[in-house]
Each structure stands twice: as C-alpha cells, then as structure tokens.
Short mmCIF file of C-alpha atoms in Angstrom, two decimals:
data_model
loop_
_atom_site.label_atom_id
_atom_site.label_comp_id
_atom_site.label_asym_id
_atom_site.label_seq_id
_atom_site.Cartn_x
_atom_site.Cartn_y
_atom_site.Cartn_z
CA MET I 29 29.06 -33.94 6.50
CA LEU I 30 32.45 -32.96 5.44
CA TYR I 31 31.57 -31.98 2.00
CA CYS I 32 28.55 -29.60 3.42
CA TYR I 33 31.29 -27.72 5.34
CA ILE I 34 33.53 -27.45 2.68
CA PHE I 35 30.53 -25.90 0.39
CA LEU I 36 29.76 -23.76 3.34
CA TYR I 37 33.25 -22.22 3.72
CA ILE I 38 33.31 -21.74 0.17
CA LYS I 39 30.10 -20.19 -0.11
CA ILE I 40 31.07 -17.78 2.85
CA PHE I 41 34.49 -17.14 0.99
CA LEU I 42 32.74 -16.18 -2.41
CA SER I 43 30.11 -14.03 -0.30
CA LEU I 44 33.26 -11.91 1.11
CA LEU I 45 34.88 -11.60 -2.25
CA ILE I 46 31.45 -10.51 -3.54
CA ASP I 47 31.37 -7.88 -0.73
CA CYS I 48 34.67 -6.75 -1.28
CA SER I 49 33.99 -6.04 -4.80
CA LYS I 50 31.31 -3.66 -4.32
CA ASP I 51 32.70 -0.33 -3.76
CA TRP I 52 32.12 1.43 -0.27
CA SER I 53 35.75 2.91 0.11
CA SER I 54 34.05 6.44 0.28
CA ASP I 55 32.27 5.20 3.44
CA VAL I 56 35.60 5.37 5.64
CA GLN I 57 36.01 9.05 5.19
CA PRO I 58 34.14 11.15 7.58
CA GLU I 59 33.78 14.06 5.22
CA LYS I 60 30.82 11.70 3.31
CA TRP I 61 28.97 11.70 6.35
CA ASN I 62 29.29 15.20 7.45
CA ARG I 63 28.23 16.25 3.91
CA ILE I 64 25.12 14.09 3.60
CA ALA I 65 24.16 15.60 7.14
CA LYS I 66 24.62 18.86 6.19
CA GLU I 67 22.72 18.79 3.05
CA LYS I 68 19.48 17.10 4.89
CA ILE I 69 19.89 19.87 7.16
CA ASP I 70 19.93 22.74 4.30
CA GLN I 71 17.00 20.61 2.64
CA MET I 72 14.97 20.70 6.07
CA LEU I 73 15.61 24.41 6.69
CA ASN I 74 14.31 25.40 2.89
CA ARG I 75 11.35 23.22 2.97
CA ASN I 76 8.25 25.63 2.43
CA LEU I 77 5.03 24.71 4.38
CA ASN I 78 2.33 24.20 1.63
CA GLY I 79 -1.00 25.40 3.14
CA LYS I 80 -2.62 25.42 -0.23
CA VAL I 81 -6.15 23.55 -0.92
CA ALA I 82 -5.39 20.34 -2.38
CA LYS I 83 -6.79 19.62 -5.83
CA ASN I 84 -5.70 16.14 -5.94
CA ILE I 85 -5.30 13.47 -3.87
CA ILE I 86 -3.28 10.00 -3.94
CA LEU I 87 -3.28 7.24 -1.32
CA PHE I 88 -0.71 4.77 -1.94
CA LEU I 89 -1.12 2.11 0.53
CA GLY I 90 1.49 -0.93 0.65
CA ASP I 91 -0.53 -3.50 2.23
CA GLY I 92 1.39 -5.14 5.02
CA MET I 93 4.47 -2.77 4.34
CA GLY I 94 5.88 -2.49 7.88
CA MET I 95 8.93 -0.82 8.78
CA SER I 96 11.09 -4.05 8.12
CA THR I 97 9.74 -4.35 4.72
CA VAL I 98 10.40 -0.92 3.79
CA THR I 99 13.94 -1.68 5.05
CA ALA I 100 14.33 -4.87 3.54
CA GLY I 101 12.62 -3.63 0.20
CA ARG I 102 15.09 -0.62 -0.02
CA ILE I 103 18.04 -2.90 0.08
CA ARG I 104 16.70 -5.37 -2.50
CA LYS I 105 15.79 -2.16 -4.68
CA GLY I 106 19.52 -0.82 -4.37
CA GLN I 107 20.82 -4.64 -4.78
CA LEU I 108 18.73 -5.28 -8.09
CA LYS I 109 20.65 -2.06 -9.35
CA ASN I 110 23.97 -3.99 -8.55
CA ASN I 111 24.84 -1.81 -5.40
CA ASN I 112 25.39 -2.48 -1.92
CA GLY I 113 21.53 -1.68 -1.22
CA GLU I 114 21.55 -0.03 2.07
CA GLU I 115 22.32 3.33 0.67
CA GLU I 116 19.14 3.23 -1.83
CA ILE I 117 16.86 6.10 -1.53
CA THR I 118 13.11 5.10 -2.31
CA PHE I 119 10.69 7.36 -3.92
CA MET I 120 8.32 7.05 -0.74
CA GLU I 121 11.38 7.90 1.57
CA SER I 122 12.21 11.09 -0.24
CA LEU I 123 8.91 12.61 0.43
CA PRO I 124 9.37 15.45 2.86
CA HIS I 125 7.08 14.66 5.95
CA VAL I 126 6.86 11.56 8.07
CA ALA I 127 4.87 10.18 10.78
CA LEU I 128 3.88 6.86 12.51
CA SER I 129 0.40 5.62 12.54
CA LYS I 130 -1.20 3.47 15.02
CA THR I 131 -2.84 0.54 13.57
CA TYR I 132 -4.80 -1.45 16.10
CA ASN I 133 -8.62 -1.82 15.67
CA ILE I 134 -10.92 -1.06 18.28
CA ASN I 135 -11.05 -4.97 19.38
CA ALA I 136 -7.65 -5.95 17.95
CA GLN I 137 -4.37 -5.15 19.07
CA THR I 138 -2.86 -6.35 15.91
CA ALA I 139 -5.30 -5.40 13.04
CA ASP I 140 -6.42 -6.78 9.89
CA SER I 141 -6.75 -5.13 6.46
CA ALA I 142 -10.60 -4.58 6.72
CA GLY I 143 -10.73 -2.51 10.11
CA THR I 144 -7.62 -0.57 9.07
CA ALA I 145 -9.01 0.57 5.81
CA THR I 146 -11.99 1.73 7.15
CA ALA I 147 -10.05 4.16 9.80
CA TYR I 148 -7.65 5.51 7.11
CA LEU I 149 -10.29 6.00 4.25
CA THR I 150 -13.35 6.90 6.52
CA GLY I 151 -11.60 8.45 9.24
CA VAL I 152 -13.32 6.24 11.86
CA LYS I 153 -11.50 3.25 13.69
CA THR I 154 -13.61 -0.16 13.83
CA ARG I 155 -13.70 -3.74 14.65
CA ILE I 156 -11.25 -6.26 12.96
CA GLY I 157 -12.93 -7.75 9.89
CA ALA I 158 -15.48 -4.56 9.19
CA ILE I 159 -15.68 -2.59 6.15
CA GLY I 160 -17.15 0.80 5.89
CA VAL I 161 -19.07 0.36 9.01
CA ASP I 162 -18.34 1.88 12.74
CA GLY I 163 -17.71 -0.14 15.86
CA ARG I 164 -21.53 -0.76 16.41
CA ALA I 165 -21.74 -3.00 13.62
CA PHE I 166 -21.37 -6.81 14.05
CA ASP I 167 -24.55 -8.26 11.99
CA CYS I 168 -26.71 -7.06 9.01
CA PRO I 169 -29.36 -5.23 10.62
CA THR I 170 -26.72 -3.03 12.76
CA SER I 171 -24.43 -2.82 9.90
CA LEU I 172 -27.31 -0.91 8.14
CA LYS I 173 -27.42 1.53 10.76
CA SER I 174 -23.82 1.97 11.06
CA LYS I 175 -22.45 3.14 7.88
CA THR I 176 -19.36 5.36 7.23
CA GLU I 177 -18.29 7.32 4.06
CA SER I 178 -15.25 7.52 2.73
CA ILE I 179 -12.53 10.03 1.24
CA LEU I 180 -13.46 8.68 -2.21
CA LYS I 181 -16.94 9.46 -1.86
CA TRP I 182 -16.35 13.13 -0.49
CA ALA I 183 -14.13 13.74 -3.46
CA HIS I 184 -16.98 12.35 -5.65
CA TYR I 185 -19.55 14.69 -4.16
CA ALA I 186 -16.66 17.91 -4.26
CA GLY I 187 -17.11 17.00 -8.33
CA LYS I 188 -13.65 15.34 -8.41
CA SER I 189 -12.84 12.43 -10.56
CA THR I 190 -12.17 9.14 -8.23
CA GLY I 191 -10.14 6.12 -9.14
CA ILE I 192 -8.98 2.81 -7.65
CA VAL I 193 -5.90 0.92 -8.47
CA THR I 194 -5.09 -2.36 -6.60
CA THR I 195 -3.27 -5.64 -7.47
CA THR I 196 -5.89 -7.54 -5.44
CA ARG I 197 -9.65 -8.02 -6.21
CA ILE I 198 -11.38 -4.93 -6.34
CA THR I 199 -13.78 -6.38 -3.68
CA HIS I 200 -10.92 -7.34 -1.33
CA ALA I 201 -10.67 -5.64 2.22
CA SER I 202 -8.42 -2.48 1.21
CA PRO I 203 -10.03 -1.22 -1.84
CA ALA I 204 -13.89 -2.32 -0.67
CA ALA I 205 -13.50 0.14 2.02
CA ASN I 206 -13.77 3.10 -0.52
CA TYR I 207 -17.42 2.32 -1.22
CA ALA I 208 -18.52 -0.69 0.62
CA ASN I 209 -20.28 -0.94 3.92
CA SER I 210 -20.34 -4.52 5.36
CA PHE I 211 -19.77 -5.85 8.62
CA ASP I 212 -17.49 -8.94 7.35
CA ARG I 213 -14.64 -8.64 4.90
CA ASP I 214 -15.38 -12.12 3.17
CA MET I 215 -19.14 -11.30 1.88
CA GLU I 216 -17.25 -10.28 -1.48
CA SER I 217 -19.92 -12.10 -3.26
CA PHE I 218 -23.33 -14.00 -3.17
CA ASP I 219 -21.24 -17.35 -2.93
CA GLY I 220 -23.73 -18.97 -0.68
CA ILE I 221 -20.88 -19.40 1.94
CA ASN I 222 -19.67 -15.74 3.31
CA PHE I 223 -22.58 -14.12 2.15
CA LYS I 224 -26.06 -16.26 2.13
CA GLN I 225 -29.98 -15.72 1.36
CA GLU I 226 -30.51 -15.05 4.92
CA HIS I 227 -28.09 -11.75 4.65
CA PHE I 228 -29.96 -10.75 1.66
CA ASP I 229 -33.19 -11.27 3.08
CA GLN I 230 -32.00 -8.84 6.24
CA GLY I 231 -31.40 -6.14 3.57
CA CYS I 232 -27.54 -6.66 3.19
CA LYS I 233 -25.91 -6.53 -0.17
CA ASP I 234 -22.48 -8.08 -1.08
CA ILE I 235 -19.51 -6.21 -1.68
CA ALA I 236 -19.26 -6.66 -5.45
CA ALA I 237 -23.19 -5.88 -6.03
CA GLN I 238 -22.76 -2.67 -3.69
CA LEU I 239 -19.97 -1.43 -6.11
CA ILE I 240 -22.13 -2.01 -9.16
CA GLU I 241 -25.41 -0.68 -7.50
CA GLU I 242 -24.50 2.06 -5.61
CA ASN I 243 -20.86 2.92 -6.67
CA SER I 244 -20.92 2.86 -10.47
CA TYR I 245 -20.21 6.55 -10.25
CA ILE I 246 -16.20 5.84 -9.82
CA ASN I 247 -14.69 6.77 -12.96
CA LEU I 248 -11.79 4.06 -12.95
CA ILE I 249 -10.99 0.63 -11.58
CA PHE I 250 -7.92 -1.46 -12.53
CA ALA I 251 -7.89 -4.54 -10.30
CA GLY I 252 -8.56 -8.22 -10.24
CA GLY I 253 -11.57 -10.40 -9.06
CA ARG I 254 -13.73 -11.13 -12.04
CA LYS I 255 -15.01 -14.36 -10.43
CA LYS I 256 -16.95 -12.10 -7.63
CA PHE I 257 -18.86 -10.46 -10.63
CA LEU I 258 -19.97 -13.63 -12.23
CA SER I 259 -22.26 -16.42 -11.24
CA THR I 260 -21.61 -20.08 -11.34
CA ASN I 261 -23.46 -20.40 -14.61
CA HIS I 262 -21.44 -17.64 -16.54
CA THR I 263 -17.58 -18.28 -17.97
CA ASP I 264 -14.87 -15.85 -17.48
CA TYR I 265 -13.68 -13.87 -20.24
CA GLY I 266 -10.75 -15.52 -21.99
CA SER I 267 -10.98 -18.87 -19.67
CA THR I 268 -13.04 -21.66 -18.98
CA MET I 269 -13.38 -20.88 -15.14
CA LYS I 270 -16.98 -20.05 -13.82
CA GLY I 271 -17.69 -17.21 -11.46
CA ASP I 272 -18.64 -17.61 -7.45
CA ARG I 273 -21.99 -16.26 -7.18
CA ILE I 274 -25.00 -18.62 -7.11
CA ASP I 275 -27.76 -15.71 -7.76
CA GLY I 276 -27.33 -15.93 -11.38
CA ARG I 277 -26.14 -12.38 -11.93
CA ASN I 278 -23.48 -11.08 -14.37
CA LEU I 279 -22.73 -7.67 -12.58
CA ILE I 280 -20.25 -6.97 -15.44
CA GLU I 281 -23.06 -6.86 -18.11
CA GLU I 282 -25.36 -5.20 -15.39
CA TRP I 283 -22.62 -2.39 -15.23
CA GLN I 284 -22.39 -2.11 -19.08
CA ILE I 285 -26.03 -1.88 -19.23
CA LYS I 286 -26.51 0.95 -16.47
CA MET I 287 -23.68 2.93 -17.98
CA GLU I 288 -25.64 2.84 -21.47
CA ARG I 289 -28.82 3.99 -19.88
CA GLN I 290 -26.78 6.72 -18.22
CA MET I 291 -25.46 7.56 -21.76
CA SER I 292 -22.06 7.50 -20.32
CA LYS I 293 -19.11 6.74 -22.36
CA HIS I 294 -17.65 3.55 -20.72
CA LYS I 295 -15.50 0.60 -20.98
CA PHE I 296 -14.95 -2.61 -19.53
CA LEU I 297 -11.66 -4.28 -20.19
CA TRP I 298 -9.98 -7.54 -19.05
CA ASN I 299 -6.77 -7.92 -20.95
CA ILE I 300 -3.57 -5.59 -21.24
CA SER I 301 -4.22 -4.90 -24.74
CA ASP I 302 -7.41 -3.03 -23.79
CA PHE I 303 -5.39 -1.54 -21.16
CA HIS I 304 -2.98 -0.26 -23.67
CA ASP I 305 -5.43 1.18 -25.91
CA LEU I 306 -6.93 3.27 -23.38
CA THR I 307 -6.56 7.20 -24.02
CA THR I 308 -7.34 10.53 -22.01
CA GLY I 309 -10.86 11.59 -22.62
CA GLN I 310 -12.06 8.54 -24.34
CA TYR I 311 -14.22 7.33 -21.61
CA ASP I 312 -16.47 8.54 -18.62
CA HIS I 313 -16.15 5.14 -16.73
CA ILE I 314 -13.61 2.31 -16.93
CA LEU I 315 -14.05 -1.26 -15.11
CA GLY I 316 -11.05 -2.73 -15.73
CA LEU I 317 -10.92 -6.25 -13.68
CA LEU I 318 -7.43 -7.48 -15.30
CA ASN I 319 -7.62 -11.18 -13.40
CA PHE I 320 -10.25 -13.81 -12.46
CA ASP I 321 -8.88 -13.57 -9.44
CA HIS I 322 -6.02 -11.57 -7.41
CA MET I 323 -3.72 -10.10 -10.22
CA ASP I 324 -0.15 -11.73 -10.28
CA TYR I 325 3.03 -11.25 -8.19
CA GLU I 326 5.26 -8.87 -10.12
CA THR I 327 7.82 -12.02 -10.05
CA ASP I 328 5.20 -14.14 -11.75
CA ARG I 329 4.07 -11.30 -14.22
CA VAL I 330 7.43 -10.33 -15.74
CA ILE I 331 8.12 -14.04 -16.51
CA LYS I 332 5.01 -14.82 -18.38
CA ASN I 333 5.50 -14.68 -22.30
CA PRO I 334 3.43 -12.80 -23.27
CA ILE I 335 2.61 -10.69 -20.21
CA GLU I 336 -0.79 -10.80 -19.79
CA GLU I 337 -1.38 -8.11 -17.10
CA PRO I 338 -0.08 -4.24 -16.92
CA SER I 339 2.07 -3.78 -14.04
CA ILE I 340 0.94 -1.34 -10.92
CA ILE I 341 3.43 1.19 -12.39
CA ASP I 342 1.62 1.30 -15.81
CA MET I 343 -1.79 1.16 -13.99
CA THR I 344 -0.84 4.22 -11.55
CA ALA I 345 0.49 6.30 -14.56
CA LYS I 346 -2.42 5.54 -16.78
CA ALA I 347 -4.59 6.48 -13.70
CA ILE I 348 -3.34 9.62 -13.10
CA GLU I 349 -3.37 10.51 -17.02
CA ILE I 350 -7.05 9.86 -17.19
CA LEU I 351 -8.13 11.03 -13.81
CA GLY I 352 -5.90 14.40 -14.33
CA SER I 353 -8.19 15.65 -17.01
CA ASN I 354 -11.04 16.80 -14.49
CA PRO I 355 -10.32 20.64 -13.82
CA ASN I 356 -11.87 19.77 -10.53
CA GLY I 357 -8.96 17.38 -9.65
CA PHE I 358 -8.96 13.60 -8.58
CA PHE I 359 -8.88 11.15 -5.71
CA LEU I 360 -6.91 8.21 -6.39
CA MET I 361 -5.84 5.08 -4.20
CA VAL I 362 -3.06 2.81 -5.39
CA GLU I 363 -2.80 -0.33 -3.51
CA GLY I 364 0.24 -2.62 -3.53
CA GLY I 365 -1.70 -5.51 -2.15
CA LYS I 366 0.57 -8.55 -2.93
CA ILE I 367 2.92 -7.28 -0.59
CA ASP I 368 0.87 -8.77 2.11
CA HIS I 369 0.22 -11.95 0.25
CA GLY I 370 3.76 -12.76 -0.18
CA HIS I 371 4.43 -11.98 3.72
CA HIS I 372 1.62 -14.23 4.62
CA SER I 373 3.14 -17.44 2.62
CA SER I 374 6.36 -16.40 4.31
CA GLN I 375 7.93 -15.81 0.20
CA ALA I 376 10.17 -12.46 1.24
CA GLN I 377 11.53 -12.33 -2.64
CA LEU I 378 7.66 -12.04 -3.84
CA ALA I 379 6.89 -9.79 -1.21
CA LEU I 380 10.12 -7.40 -1.88
CA ASN I 381 9.66 -7.46 -5.41
CA ASP I 382 6.11 -6.29 -5.30
CA PHE I 383 7.39 -3.58 -2.80
CA VAL I 384 10.00 -2.25 -5.31
CA VAL I 385 7.26 -1.80 -8.15
CA PHE I 386 5.18 -0.17 -5.47
CA ASP I 387 7.70 2.20 -4.99
CA GLU I 388 8.14 2.95 -8.69
CA ALA I 389 4.31 3.49 -8.76
CA VAL I 390 5.11 6.22 -6.01
CA GLY I 391 7.55 7.47 -8.03
CA GLN I 392 5.01 7.68 -11.07
CA GLY I 393 2.77 9.76 -9.00
CA VAL I 394 5.53 12.31 -7.54
CA HIS I 395 6.59 12.70 -11.56
CA LEU I 396 3.07 13.08 -13.18
CA THR I 397 1.75 15.58 -10.55
CA SER I 398 2.82 19.08 -8.90
CA PRO I 399 3.45 18.92 -4.72
CA ASN I 400 1.56 22.52 -5.45
CA ASP I 401 -1.64 21.24 -6.14
CA THR I 402 -1.38 17.24 -5.41
CA LEU I 403 -1.46 15.63 -1.90
CA ILE I 404 0.56 12.32 -1.92
CA VAL I 405 0.32 10.02 1.14
CA VAL I 406 2.09 6.80 1.25
CA THR I 407 1.42 4.32 4.10
CA ALA I 408 0.61 0.89 5.20
CA ASP I 409 -2.53 -1.00 6.76
CA HIS I 410 -0.34 -2.89 9.43
CA SER I 411 3.01 -4.76 9.51
CA HIS I 412 4.09 -8.26 9.49
CA VAL I 413 6.10 -10.27 11.64
CA PHE I 414 9.17 -10.11 9.47
CA THR I 415 12.70 -9.25 10.80
CA ILE I 416 16.04 -8.43 9.57
CA GLY I 417 19.20 -9.51 11.50
CA GLY I 418 22.34 -11.33 12.14
CA TYR I 419 25.36 -8.90 11.92
CA SER I 420 25.19 -9.52 8.05
CA ILE I 421 28.17 -7.70 6.33
CA ARG I 422 27.55 -4.83 4.04
CA GLY I 423 26.20 -5.49 0.73
CA ASN I 424 24.98 -9.23 1.83
CA PRO I 425 22.28 -10.30 -0.64
CA ILE I 426 19.27 -9.24 1.35
CA LEU I 427 17.44 -12.70 0.36
CA GLY I 428 20.72 -14.84 0.78
CA ILE I 429 22.48 -16.69 3.60
CA ASN I 430 23.68 -14.36 6.39
CA ILE I 431 27.33 -13.99 6.31
CA ASN I 432 28.82 -11.81 9.21
CA ARG I 433 31.86 -10.90 10.99
CA TYR I 434 31.29 -13.12 14.28
CA SER I 435 29.55 -16.85 13.48
CA ASN I 436 27.70 -17.56 10.42
CA VAL I 437 25.83 -20.40 11.59
CA SER I 438 23.41 -21.15 14.88
CA LEU I 439 24.22 -23.07 17.83
CA GLN I 440 22.89 -26.09 15.92
CA ASN I 441 25.66 -25.62 13.71
CA LEU I 442 23.37 -24.53 10.93
CA THR I 443 23.24 -21.37 8.44
CA TYR I 444 20.32 -18.71 8.46
CA THR I 445 19.10 -16.33 6.36
CA SER I 446 19.10 -12.09 7.43
CA LEU I 447 15.44 -12.33 6.47
CA LEU I 448 13.11 -14.31 8.90
CA TYR I 449 9.44 -14.39 10.20
CA GLY I 450 8.43 -14.57 13.83
CA ASN I 451 5.73 -17.12 12.75
CA GLY I 452 4.51 -18.76 9.36
CA PRO I 453 4.67 -22.14 7.11
CA GLY I 454 8.69 -21.91 7.48
CA GLY I 455 8.32 -23.20 11.10
CA ILE I 456 9.82 -26.35 12.36
CA LYS I 457 6.97 -28.73 11.84
CA PRO I 458 5.66 -31.40 13.97
CA ASP I 459 7.70 -34.33 12.37
CA SER I 460 10.76 -32.64 12.36
CA LEU I 461 13.35 -32.22 15.40
CA ARG I 462 15.19 -29.38 13.98
CA ARG I 463 15.95 -26.94 11.38
CA ALA I 464 16.59 -27.51 7.71
CA ASN I 465 20.07 -27.14 6.60
CA LEU I 466 20.15 -24.26 4.14
CA THR I 467 23.74 -25.32 2.37
CA ASN I 468 22.40 -26.22 -0.58
CA ILE I 469 19.01 -24.25 -0.52
CA GLN I 470 18.69 -21.40 -3.18
CA THR I 471 17.04 -19.23 -0.58
CA GLU I 472 16.88 -16.20 -3.22
CA HIS I 473 14.25 -18.38 -5.60
CA LYS I 474 10.85 -17.03 -5.40
CA ASN I 475 9.42 -20.10 -4.10
CA TYR I 476 11.80 -20.39 -0.78
CA ILE I 477 9.74 -20.09 2.11
CA GLN I 478 11.58 -18.07 4.94
CA GLU I 479 12.32 -19.77 8.05
CA SER I 480 9.97 -18.68 10.95
CA ALA I 481 9.77 -19.50 14.86
CA VAL I 482 6.44 -20.63 14.91
CA TYR I 483 4.91 -22.99 12.43
CA LEU I 484 1.60 -21.76 11.08
CA LYS I 485 -0.34 -22.33 8.03
CA SER I 486 -0.28 -18.37 7.22
CA GLU I 487 2.10 -15.96 8.72
CA THR I 488 0.48 -13.35 10.72
CA HIS I 489 0.24 -9.41 10.48
CA GLY I 490 2.57 -7.59 13.10
CA GLY I 491 1.06 -4.98 15.66
CA GLU I 492 3.49 -2.25 15.53
CA ASP I 493 3.32 1.33 14.15
CA VAL I 494 3.63 2.14 10.30
CA ALA I 495 5.11 4.83 8.65
CA ILE I 496 3.33 7.65 6.90
CA TYR I 497 5.33 9.32 4.32
CA SER I 498 3.84 12.56 2.44
CA SER I 499 4.14 15.65 0.12
CA GLY I 500 1.99 18.49 -0.95
CA PRO I 501 -0.94 20.77 0.26
CA MET I 502 -1.23 20.18 4.05
CA SER I 503 1.44 17.40 4.26
CA PHE I 504 3.20 18.91 7.27
CA LEU I 505 -0.07 17.99 9.39
CA PHE I 506 1.66 14.33 9.47
CA ASP I 507 4.15 15.03 12.28
CA GLY I 508 4.72 12.58 15.34
CA THR I 509 2.73 9.14 16.11
CA VAL I 510 -0.98 9.55 15.51
CA GLU I 511 -4.20 7.35 15.20
CA GLN I 512 -4.68 5.74 11.75
CA ASN I 513 -7.95 7.32 11.19
CA TYR I 514 -6.34 10.79 11.34
CA ILE I 515 -4.81 10.14 7.78
CA ALA I 516 -8.53 10.35 6.25
CA HIS I 517 -9.15 13.81 7.98
CA VAL I 518 -5.75 15.34 6.83
CA MET I 519 -6.60 14.17 3.35
CA ALA I 520 -10.22 15.58 3.68
CA TYR I 521 -8.90 18.86 5.35
CA SER I 522 -6.42 19.21 2.50
CA ALA I 523 -8.85 19.36 0.16
CA CYS I 524 -11.90 21.11 2.21
CA ILE I 525 -14.15 18.07 1.18
CA GLY I 526 -16.39 15.84 3.22
CA PRO I 527 -16.65 16.95 6.83
CA TYR I 528 -14.13 19.72 6.38
CA ASN I 529 -15.83 21.34 3.12
CA SER I 530 -15.99 24.94 3.58
CA THR I 531 -19.52 25.33 4.02
CA LYS I 532 -19.54 22.78 6.90
CA TYR I 533 -16.30 23.65 8.62
CA SER I 534 -15.60 27.21 8.86
CA LYS I 535 -11.83 26.68 9.34
CA CYS I 536 -11.18 25.25 5.90
CA ASP I 537 -10.24 28.30 3.90
CA MET I 538 -10.33 27.76 0.17
CA ASN I 539 -8.13 30.60 -0.57
CA ARG I 540 -5.38 30.15 1.88
CA GLY I 541 -1.55 29.44 0.42
CA ILE I 542 1.87 28.71 1.03
CA LEU I 543 2.50 29.48 4.79
CA VAL I 544 6.27 30.21 5.25
CA LYS I 545 9.71 28.83 4.52
CA SER I 546 10.74 27.05 7.64
CA SER I 547 14.49 28.04 8.04
CA ALA I 548 15.48 29.31 11.21
CA PRO I 549 16.55 32.59 10.24
CA ASP I 550 13.00 33.37 8.53
CA PHE I 551 11.44 32.14 11.66
CA LEU I 552 13.23 34.48 13.66
CA SER I 553 12.90 37.27 11.84
CA SER I 554 9.41 36.93 10.29
CA LYS I 555 6.53 38.47 11.41
CA ILE I 556 4.29 36.80 9.29
CA ASN I 557 0.83 35.96 11.00
CA LEU I 558 0.04 32.55 10.99
CA PHE I 559 -3.41 32.80 11.70
CA PHE I 560 -4.79 33.05 8.42
CA LEU I 561 -4.41 28.97 8.20
CA ASN I 562 -7.28 29.09 10.30
CA ILE I 563 -5.54 25.85 12.41
CA PRO I 564 -4.36 26.12 15.53
CA LEU I 565 -0.53 26.25 15.33
CA LEU I 566 2.27 26.67 18.26
CA LEU I 567 5.41 27.48 17.17
CA VAL I 568 8.18 27.18 20.01
CA ILE I 569 11.53 28.83 19.00
CA LYS I 570 14.50 28.22 20.98
CA ASN I 571 17.44 30.58 20.97
CA LEU I 572 20.41 28.39 20.42
CA ASN I 573 22.89 31.01 20.65
#
C-alpha cells in the first residue's frame, strides 16, 4: 500500500510540473481579460442581421453532444495542440448566434435520437423511438396515416441537391428521419426480428427499403450500414460477412438498376479508394456505404494501416464540393454519430476524439461556403449524463486523474478522474464493495471506461437542453430557449421552402436582404423600416446614458 501512495504522490507532483510548464502567465494580468471582453463587445455590435434567403442549408448534428461534451471536447481539442485547453475556441462556438433547444419527446422527459430527429428535421415533436411520423403513430396502420415530411424533402421539392453524411448506419435514427416514416426506429431492415412479415403485410416498409424505393432522389450519401441492404444470402463487398435481410433482396443492386433505368449518372462506392476518386459533376447520384455496420470511431480509424474509411472532415468537404454545383443550392445533413456511441460505452476518449473531428467538419462547412447565402446550424439531438468536475487545476489532462488544490482523493482514499458519468458500465458492479484504485490505470487510453454512479449495461442520455449554434441567412432567429422542432421551421423559413414556400406563406419574401447593422449607434439613429422582413420584430431600445 505504501508503494501505491508513493506512486500517487509522484504522479501528482509530475502533473503539477506539467501544469507549471504551460504558459498562462498572461492570465494574471487584468488587461488581457478586459481586452478579450471589449473585442467581443465590438464584434457583437458590428454584426449584420442577415435577412437574405438561404441558398444552401447545412445542418451539423452532434449526436449526444450536450454542453458537457462541448466543454470537455473544447479542452481536449486544445490539449491535442499542447495547450492548456480551456481557452480553445471551437469552430461551432465561433458562430455568431446561439440558442438552447428543449429536447424532450412528447412521451419522454429524456429523449432518444429518433423522436428528436423527427423534431429538428420535420418540425413536429413525436414519441420516443418514432421516425418521420407524428405522435398519433404507434403501429403500422397508424404510422401510414401520420407521416411527416423533412427539410431534406422540402429542399428536394425546391430543386435543391440533397445529401446526408453520417458516421453511423444510414438507416440509423438520426439520418433516417430525413427520408423514412416508421413508428419504430429499429425497423432498419427486413430482418424478421424488428421488422417482420406481419409489418410488411400491413403495408409498412423497412427503413432501408424506404430509402431505395421511395427516396432514391437523394443525390449523395456517405455513411455506413451495408448489412441493412443485403440479405442473408448475399456476401458483403470486400468481406465474407452476410447481410441482415431475410427477404432475399440486395437493395444496393436494386438502386443501381433503378439509376440505370432513370439514365442517371450514378456511383455506388464502399471503399476509400472510390471515395477519393470522386470529382464534382461526375455523378448525379452517389450511394456511399463505407462500412458493413457503423463507421469506425475516429480513434480507431486513424490507427489502421492502410486507412479504410474517409474521415467525417473529408466526407463533409467532398459533399459540399459535389452538392455545391447545383445553381439552386443544396441541403446537407452531417452527423457525428459516434460521439453518442462513445458516451453509451462510457469511453470518453472515443467520444471526445469524435467531437474534435466533428468540429473540424463544421470548420469545413464554414470555410467552403459563404455566410451570405448559406445557413449553418450546429446542434445536438440530446445530451448524456456526462460530467466534468473536481476542482482540477488549469491544464489538467481532461482524460486524466483529477489533480486539484484541495484533495486529490475521495473519502475512500482513492483517486478519481475529472470526467465521470451518472450511470453506465463504469459503475460499481454487484460483486464489488468499493471503487477501483486508479493509481496504475491509464485513464487516457481509448479502452478506459469512465466511472459512473449507477451501474448499467449502457450509459443513458441526459435530459437537459442542448445548444444551437448558427450563422448565415436568418440565423438570428435562433435566440433564447426554443422547442427543438423550431429548428426545422427556421431552416425552412430561411430558404422559403416547404411550409414557408413563397406561394404558401406570404411572409417569405424571396427578395429580402441584409436588415441592419446591430451596433447601438446605428439602432439609435437608423430610420430603416424593418417591416420589409415580413416577420414580427419588436425592438426595445433602452437609453443607458
């Protein structure tokens, strides 16, 4: 036991040395903080309220990216650059407009990814587990009468190109809500378990079949999930694995035949070589299923030799490049789905590394488009029971043992990490009497499972609000605390599509433009009539002099 304590104190001493070696000497000077605050005020006062019509819409969805994930991910990103981390500014946090989204489902205080995706993509809140149907749907017959339409479909109707990029299966809950209508998110394929013959006989279709049969107009898909499109009789591309379907269908081949009949220039791709060969204008329709199941965690992706999958950064850049050739614009959803998976496993390193590359994908969206004509929205579907705490010192490794100014051990005389979960597989197991001793544990290893208060097989979602970050046309409409379904409505209004098509909604003026510079002097002196925006605005100006 004595050796354990000696090792612990050496580890604490070395951590303090590391902390001291990182330069934060300028932080003690008040001038730095005053300058940063004044620069932010100047930035806010000189913003333009962009009231133009959006040509393009990009929705970045960090699955499970609650505020604690954003904060820990920000620190992780900074520390990967050998900085303290706390001062890092992510791409998403640099966007000018911020709001909070209430994520509950109509029958669930803490939501799942299906009901939330239906809200932010179709504008209608629904039940937990439901995709693309309203709250009246609870079985096959009722779901056929309760279908909702998504922002992706509204964009398609408006002549825009459409695309989905995700690191999950394309039939998974979040991406599926772009095109599918199902009362049960698990009906991804005709597998005889989640989707059975009785469902088919009642007129329902599995999610993969809905994509190929009813939504083949989608111009670009980069995702995983080939197994949902192949039958148990079909061998996967590049492996010996068989598909999930029991109906004998190969939906990938059916998609190819359908494209040929439509005389569409098309490409099915399943490997990174084909991905890198893609160029703008080459194809009208691209179906990229780049993994048999979900795509890899970024941590695992980069250590493979050779690398087998493109990153979410590369997929985002390629999607914008290809979809951007349409003069009518495009809608693109980009999902960082593995953030959520890492949290469910209580493996914070996996979740945070995927957050870092997701934020870099947001950076691609910012750099490759113009805020004049492109609405960018970054949000999450829900949070996780993921916490940061312990009074850790500045620059403490975010994945490391908590080193602080008070006590580095619990009342059980055991060390602990700054990152913990409220529940999950890291809880004290029934055959254990106390927490594990972390002294010799590599808590920064990708396989390390963070500790949790309640022992569960899988960590759960969190019920608190999540952030919405936005820029571009009409992004200022994201303000305050809003219902999650509001997101779809703002996206549609920004582009005058769907229910806000100018022929349906007289307040959507296709000729609207920049509103007014939002500086205080301009507001006080301006006589600009804001009614041309055609939405109700109330300006309350208080004289503080």
